[in-house]
Amino acid sequence: MTKVHGIFIGIDRFQSPSINWLSCAKRDAVALHSLFSDNIDGDFQLIHDENATRDNIESKIKLLSNCSEKDIVIFSFSGHGTTNHKLVTYDTKINDIESSTISLDTLAEWFNNIPAKQLICIIDCCFSGGMGAKALEVNNSRQLRSGEELIKQFSGSGRIILTASKASEPAWENGKLGHGLLTYHLLEALQGAEEVRKDNKIGIYRLLEYVTSSVKNSAGQLGAVQNPMLLGQIIEEINFPIFKPGKLYNDAFPERSISLANSDIDSLLELGFPLGILNSWKLKIPSLNQIQIDAINEYGILKNNHLVVSAPTSSGKTMIGELAAIYGVTQRKRAVFLLPLKALVNDKLKHFNETYASFDIKTIKATGESTTDDIMPLMKGQYDVCLMTYENSQQLS
């Protein structure tokens, strides 16, 4: 009997302070893991952030050496690649890239020991640097083989590899979509995009062709170039059911189901806010007022909509800002507050640290004061909330 095995890896944050944070890699892995687990009875492993060490990834892959030839294996990685064609793990060390990353050669060797005759490898990262790209630039010796050559070693009979872009191109995250472009369109296809469905099933070739063309088109709409690579061949057609979000997916992404806020702060739990943060808010405000409820239900501040709030003093405008910011942080996005005075920045920093630090929300400030500001976390994206003065935001823009 055929069994489906899956390893879904997503890494946004890293042990090394020298590695830029990402926003969507963990969400990529959680979404794929949830959809597969909700729809297929298989063996699915989710590995993200601090659990995604090199050793742990290696051990999970090597366990697949016990699977059957009849089985199907799906491997998905979302995170940073390096400009010398390696996958960056949580514990990658900048001064020891060779032994603390996973080279494509090594990954291919691990896959060669998996007896399953059908293996699909999805890599949503890139090996080309650039601001905002999912790549870690490193200074290292020249590669003897090109990125395309390294990637091709995964392909062959029964082996398919889908990469987010060509080895010489960047791959992009889209904060509005909440995913890397490749994973977003893969999720779209699995849930039954019209071009993919046939007889209430999803064929693997139709799926991969759809994802490849959709990523290219989406990148073009952003003014970018991103051409996924699809290599290899499957021995026989693989058909999946049309995936439907179930308990795991809805628990992970409650904002994607229809739910409304009301005056009870606990109503925000259904929208994806952590219970601990709601309890913290309840110590300071008894309930949500109408302007805050309208901002959520009518104007979509939790759905990436823009909103300008004009209301009297003490009407709850600041809480609307915190609702939008903290919700974004729970989605692995970042928030910036602009304030007119340094004193207000310092006051707000104290408030955010007292309220949110215990929930692993990192707040920094950037006011231009060289004696108190550390600009590096801002430049590397290693923060959740940044508090800035108007003046300093203009200087940095």
Short mmCIF file of C-alpha atoms in Angstrom, two decimals, residues 83-228:
data_model
loop_
_atom_site.label_atom_id
_atom_site.label_comp_id
_atom_site.label_asym_id
_atom_site.label_seq_id
_atom_site.Cartn_x
_atom_site.Cartn_y
_atom_site.Cartn_z
CA THR A 83 24.97 32.54 -2.90
CA ASN A 84 27.22 29.47 -2.99
CA HIS A 85 24.22 27.13 -3.29
CA LYS A 86 23.58 25.82 0.22
CA LEU A 87 20.49 25.70 2.42
CA VAL A 88 20.72 27.82 5.58
CA THR A 89 19.64 26.08 8.78
CA TYR A 90 18.67 27.65 12.11
CA ASP A 91 22.15 27.08 13.54
CA THR A 92 24.16 28.13 10.48
CA LYS A 93 27.36 29.91 11.49
CA ILE A 94 28.62 32.72 9.27
CA ASN A 95 32.24 31.84 10.06
CA ASP A 96 31.65 28.15 9.30
CA ILE A 97 29.32 28.05 6.32
CA GLU A 98 30.70 24.79 4.93
CA SER A 99 29.82 22.56 7.87
CA SER A 100 26.79 24.40 9.28
CA THR A 101 24.66 24.55 6.11
CA ILE A 102 23.28 21.81 3.86
CA SER A 103 24.89 21.76 0.46
CA LEU A 104 22.86 20.61 -2.51
CA ASP A 105 25.41 17.80 -2.97
CA THR A 106 24.76 16.58 0.57
CA LEU A 107 21.00 16.83 0.20
CA ALA A 108 21.19 14.78 -3.01
CA GLU A 109 23.23 12.11 -1.19
CA TRP A 110 20.62 11.88 1.55
CA PHE A 111 17.85 11.57 -1.04
CA ASN A 112 19.74 8.80 -2.84
CA ASN A 113 19.37 6.66 0.28
CA ILE A 114 15.57 6.96 0.24
CA PRO A 115 14.12 3.84 -1.45
CA ALA A 116 10.83 5.49 -2.49
CA LYS A 117 10.65 5.53 -6.27
CA GLN A 118 8.67 8.79 -6.30
CA LEU A 119 10.13 11.87 -4.59
CA ILE A 120 9.11 15.50 -4.98
CA CYS A 121 11.52 18.18 -3.73
CA ILE A 122 10.26 21.77 -3.41
CA ILE A 123 12.79 24.49 -2.57
CA ASP A 124 11.32 27.95 -1.90
CA CYS A 125 14.55 29.86 -1.49
CA CYS A 126 17.11 31.26 -3.89
CA PHE A 127 20.85 31.26 -4.39
CA SER A 128 21.08 34.79 -5.77
CA GLY A 129 21.53 37.73 -3.44
CA GLY A 130 19.69 41.02 -3.40
CA MET A 131 17.74 43.22 -1.01
CA GLY A 132 14.64 41.34 0.06
CA ALA A 133 15.58 38.09 -1.65
CA LYS A 134 15.61 34.77 0.21
CA ALA A 135 19.37 34.38 -0.05
CA LEU A 136 22.30 34.80 2.29
CA GLU A 137 25.28 36.43 0.63
CA VAL A 138 28.58 34.84 1.64
CA ASN A 139 32.17 35.32 0.66
CA ASN A 140 33.45 31.93 -0.34
CA SER A 141 35.54 30.15 -2.91
CA ARG A 142 34.26 29.96 -6.48
CA GLN A 143 31.90 27.08 -7.13
CA LEU A 144 33.24 24.51 -9.59
CA ARG A 145 29.71 23.71 -10.76
CA SER A 146 26.90 26.13 -11.54
CA GLY A 147 23.72 26.29 -9.51
CA GLU A 148 21.75 24.70 -12.35
CA GLU A 149 24.17 21.76 -12.46
CA LEU A 150 23.86 21.24 -8.71
CA ILE A 151 20.06 21.35 -8.90
CA LYS A 152 19.88 18.94 -11.84
CA GLN A 153 21.45 16.15 -9.79
CA PHE A 154 18.14 15.83 -7.90
CA SER A 155 16.15 15.13 -11.04
CA GLY A 156 15.72 11.92 -12.96
CA SER A 157 13.33 9.02 -13.16
CA GLY A 158 11.00 9.18 -10.18
CA ARG A 159 12.57 12.40 -8.93
CA ILE A 160 11.12 15.89 -9.44
CA ILE A 161 12.60 19.12 -8.13
CA LEU A 162 10.77 22.43 -8.20
CA THR A 163 12.79 25.49 -7.22
CA ALA A 164 11.39 28.96 -6.65
CA SER A 165 13.66 30.50 -9.29
CA LYS A 166 16.60 29.86 -11.53
CA ALA A 167 19.88 29.63 -9.64
CA SER A 168 20.88 33.08 -10.91
CA GLU A 169 17.59 34.76 -9.90
CA PRO A 170 16.19 35.95 -6.57
CA ALA A 171 13.08 34.40 -5.03
CA TRP A 172 10.61 36.61 -3.25
CA GLU A 173 8.33 36.64 -0.27
CA ASN A 174 5.09 38.61 -0.50
CA GLY A 175 4.08 39.96 2.89
CA LYS A 176 0.56 40.78 1.69
CA LEU A 177 0.01 37.20 0.60
CA GLY A 178 1.79 35.89 3.70
CA HIS A 179 3.92 33.41 1.77
CA GLY A 180 6.77 33.04 -0.64
CA LEU A 181 5.46 33.28 -4.20
CA LEU A 182 6.20 29.63 -4.93
CA THR A 183 4.46 28.30 -1.83
CA TYR A 184 1.47 30.65 -2.23
CA HIS A 185 0.68 29.33 -5.70
CA LEU A 186 1.37 25.75 -4.61
CA LEU A 187 -1.22 26.13 -1.85
CA GLU A 188 -3.59 27.67 -4.39
CA ALA A 189 -3.13 24.71 -6.73
CA LEU A 190 -3.57 22.08 -4.02
CA GLN A 191 -6.90 23.67 -3.07
CA GLY A 192 -8.22 23.12 -6.56
CA ALA A 193 -7.33 25.98 -8.87
CA GLU A 194 -9.49 25.57 -11.99
CA GLU A 195 -6.53 24.93 -14.28
CA VAL A 196 -5.38 22.02 -12.11
CA ARG A 197 -8.59 20.11 -11.37
CA LYS A 198 -9.68 17.12 -13.40
CA ASP A 199 -12.31 14.59 -12.28
CA ASN A 200 -12.13 16.09 -8.76
CA LYS A 201 -8.45 15.23 -8.56
CA ILE A 202 -5.19 17.14 -8.86
CA GLY A 203 -2.55 15.67 -11.14
CA ILE A 204 1.03 16.39 -10.17
CA TYR A 205 2.09 17.55 -13.62
CA ARG A 206 -0.86 19.93 -13.99
CA LEU A 207 -0.12 21.25 -10.50
CA LEU A 208 3.55 21.89 -11.16
CA GLU A 209 2.91 23.53 -14.52
CA TYR A 210 0.32 25.81 -12.93
CA VAL A 211 2.63 26.81 -10.09
CA THR A 212 5.52 27.51 -12.45
CA SER A 213 3.52 29.82 -14.72
CA SER A 214 1.69 31.53 -11.84
CA VAL A 215 4.91 32.42 -10.00
CA LYS A 216 6.36 33.90 -13.17
CA ASN A 217 3.25 36.02 -13.72
CA SER A 218 3.00 37.16 -10.09
CA ALA A 219 6.65 38.21 -10.02
CA GLY A 220 6.10 40.18 -13.22
CA GLN A 221 3.22 42.07 -11.59
CA LEU A 222 5.66 43.05 -8.81
CA GLY A 223 8.17 44.29 -11.37
CA ALA A 224 10.48 41.35 -10.66
CA VAL A 225 11.78 38.38 -12.60
CA GLN A 226 11.35 34.95 -11.04
CA ASN A 227 11.28 31.83 -13.19
CA PRO A 228 10.83 28.57 -11.24
#
